[in-house]
Amino acid sequence: MPPSPTDPVAVIGASGSLGFGLAIRLARAGVPIVIGSRDRKRATETATRAQAAILDGSFVAHDNANAVREAHIVILSVPFRNQSETLANLRDALRPGQLLIDATVPLAAAVSGKATRMLGVWQGSAAEQAAEMAPAGVRVVSALHTVSAAKLNDLDRVLDEDVLVCGDAREDKREAALLIERIDGLRCVDCGPLESSRTTESLTALLIGVNTRYKVHAGIRLAGLPDVPWE
């Protein structure tokens, strides 16, 4: 059974810019947020900061494992250098049936390289690595690679862009889309199986280059799609 719109969502990596932006945008839409961090004190500080941004939002703070235990949907928004360790530490907390939305991008910046270059991942993509590391029965989709963290954090900024969602089950992708589209101005597009993340993740590096050249926070918008792509 799909989760209720009032079910909490765990954001692992909410102290980072993308994770924090997602947390406050979702909270503004009425989604209860569980802030996860390796350090409980840092999670509490992040939740306090989020509460100051969204006064009527619902935020609780936990270490990563307990945050995951509190939610049906988990958003993983950590730097690539932390993804493997984070998932390894969550193996006993993740459970069958949970939906894991992976927003990780293997940018070369993770090893002091250029942010406009990608690292090779043995599994093919960060999302496929997440699927390999997650316990059996955890449903993994990838999304949110092309959404600007700066725009998410600026609550006065009107969003108008697409979120490219990859996963091996359409219902899993639709469930992720129903959550993500609660953020005004975001439209989710089904981009195929999880292996397509190899393409969607690389678009982050492309957009970083574009944004640097034009001094903007550009996103992606696909033309010619139905008004409601999931119908």
mmCIF file of N, CA, C and O in Angstrom, residues 170-171 174 177-178 181 187-190 225-231:
data_model
loop_
_atom_site.group_PDB
_atom_site.id
_atom_site.type_symbol
_atom_site.label_atom_id
_atom_site.label_comp_id
_atom_site.label_asym_id
_atom_site.label_seq_id
_atom_site.Cartn_x
_atom_site.Cartn_y
_atom_site.Cartn_z
ATOM 1 N N ARG A 170 7.912 0.673 -12.569
ATOM 2 C CA ARG A 170 7.190 1.925 -12.816
ATOM 3 C C ARG A 170 6.458 2.407 -11.565
ATOM 4 O O ARG A 170 6.413 3.610 -11.292
ATOM 5 N N GLU A 171 5.905 1.483 -10.791
ATOM 6 C CA GLU A 171 5.190 1.901 -9.588
ATOM 7 C C GLU A 171 6.124 2.541 -8.576
ATOM 8 O O GLU A 171 5.730 3.454 -7.845
ATOM 9 N N ARG A 174 6.690 6.003 -9.828
ATOM 10 C CA ARG A 174 5.492 6.815 -9.626
ATOM 11 C C ARG A 174 5.362 7.241 -8.160
ATOM 12 O O ARG A 174 4.982 8.365 -7.863
ATOM 13 N N ALA A 177 7.662 9.987 -7.660
ATOM 14 C CA ALA A 177 7.153 11.187 -8.318
ATOM 15 C C ALA A 177 6.046 11.855 -7.503
ATOM 16 O O ALA A 177 5.991 13.088 -7.410
ATOM 17 N N LEU A 178 5.174 11.063 -6.910
ATOM 18 C CA LEU A 178 4.094 11.632 -6.106
ATOM 19 C C LEU A 178 4.647 12.443 -4.940
ATOM 20 O O LEU A 178 4.084 13.467 -4.551
ATOM 21 N N GLU A 181 6.757 15.664 -6.593
ATOM 22 C CA GLU A 181 5.885 16.657 -7.209
ATOM 23 C C GLU A 181 5.047 17.426 -6.191
ATOM 24 O O GLU A 181 4.332 18.363 -6.565
ATOM 25 N N ARG A 187 8.284 18.714 -11.961
ATOM 26 C CA ARG A 187 7.543 17.690 -12.695
ATOM 27 C C ARG A 187 8.462 16.506 -12.931
ATOM 28 O O ARG A 187 9.589 16.678 -13.421
ATOM 29 N N CYS A 188 8.015 15.322 -12.588
ATOM 30 C CA CYS A 188 8.847 14.131 -12.746
ATOM 31 C C CYS A 188 8.607 13.467 -14.097
ATOM 32 O O CYS A 188 7.481 13.413 -14.592
ATOM 33 N N VAL A 189 9.698 12.970 -14.667
ATOM 34 C CA VAL A 189 9.655 12.302 -15.968
ATOM 35 C C VAL A 189 10.270 10.917 -15.816
ATOM 36 O O VAL A 189 11.367 10.771 -15.267
ATOM 37 N N ASP A 190 9.560 9.913 -16.306
ATOM 38 C CA ASP A 190 10.054 8.532 -16.277
ATOM 39 C C ASP A 190 11.145 8.380 -17.331
ATOM 40 O O ASP A 190 10.886 8.475 -18.531
ATOM 41 N N LEU A 225 6.119 16.731 -23.887
ATOM 42 C CA LEU A 225 5.537 15.688 -23.054
ATOM 43 C C LEU A 225 4.085 15.987 -22.712
ATOM 44 O O LEU A 225 3.663 17.142 -22.769
ATOM 45 N N PRO A 226 3.312 14.963 -22.346
ATOM 46 C CA PRO A 226 1.951 15.224 -21.848
ATOM 47 C C PRO A 226 1.998 16.113 -20.614
ATOM 48 O O PRO A 226 3.010 16.143 -19.899
ATOM 49 N N ASP A 227 0.921 16.828 -20.360
ATOM 50 C CA ASP A 227 0.896 17.708 -19.188
ATOM 51 C C ASP A 227 1.094 16.919 -17.898
ATOM 52 O O ASP A 227 1.704 17.410 -16.954
ATOM 53 N N VAL A 228 0.568 15.704 -17.873
ATOM 54 C CA VAL A 228 0.726 14.837 -16.704
ATOM 55 C C VAL A 228 1.393 13.555 -17.178
ATOM 56 O O VAL A 228 0.731 12.605 -17.580
ATOM 57 N N PRO A 229 2.722 13.494 -17.157
ATOM 58 C CA PRO A 229 3.439 12.365 -17.756
ATOM 59 C C PRO A 229 3.140 11.009 -17.133
ATOM 60 O O PRO A 229 3.359 9.969 -17.753
ATOM 61 N N TRP A 230 2.596 10.976 -15.908
ATOM 62 C CA TRP A 230 2.395 9.696 -15.216
ATOM 63 C C TRP A 230 1.029 9.097 -15.460
ATOM 64 O O TRP A 230 0.745 7.991 -14.987
ATOM 65 N N GLU A 231 0.163 9.800 -16.158
ATOM 66 C CA GLU A 231 -1.175 9.251 -16.431
ATOM 67 C C GLU A 231 -1.103 8.269 -17.591
ATOM 68 O O GLU A 231 -0.397 8.499 -18.562
#
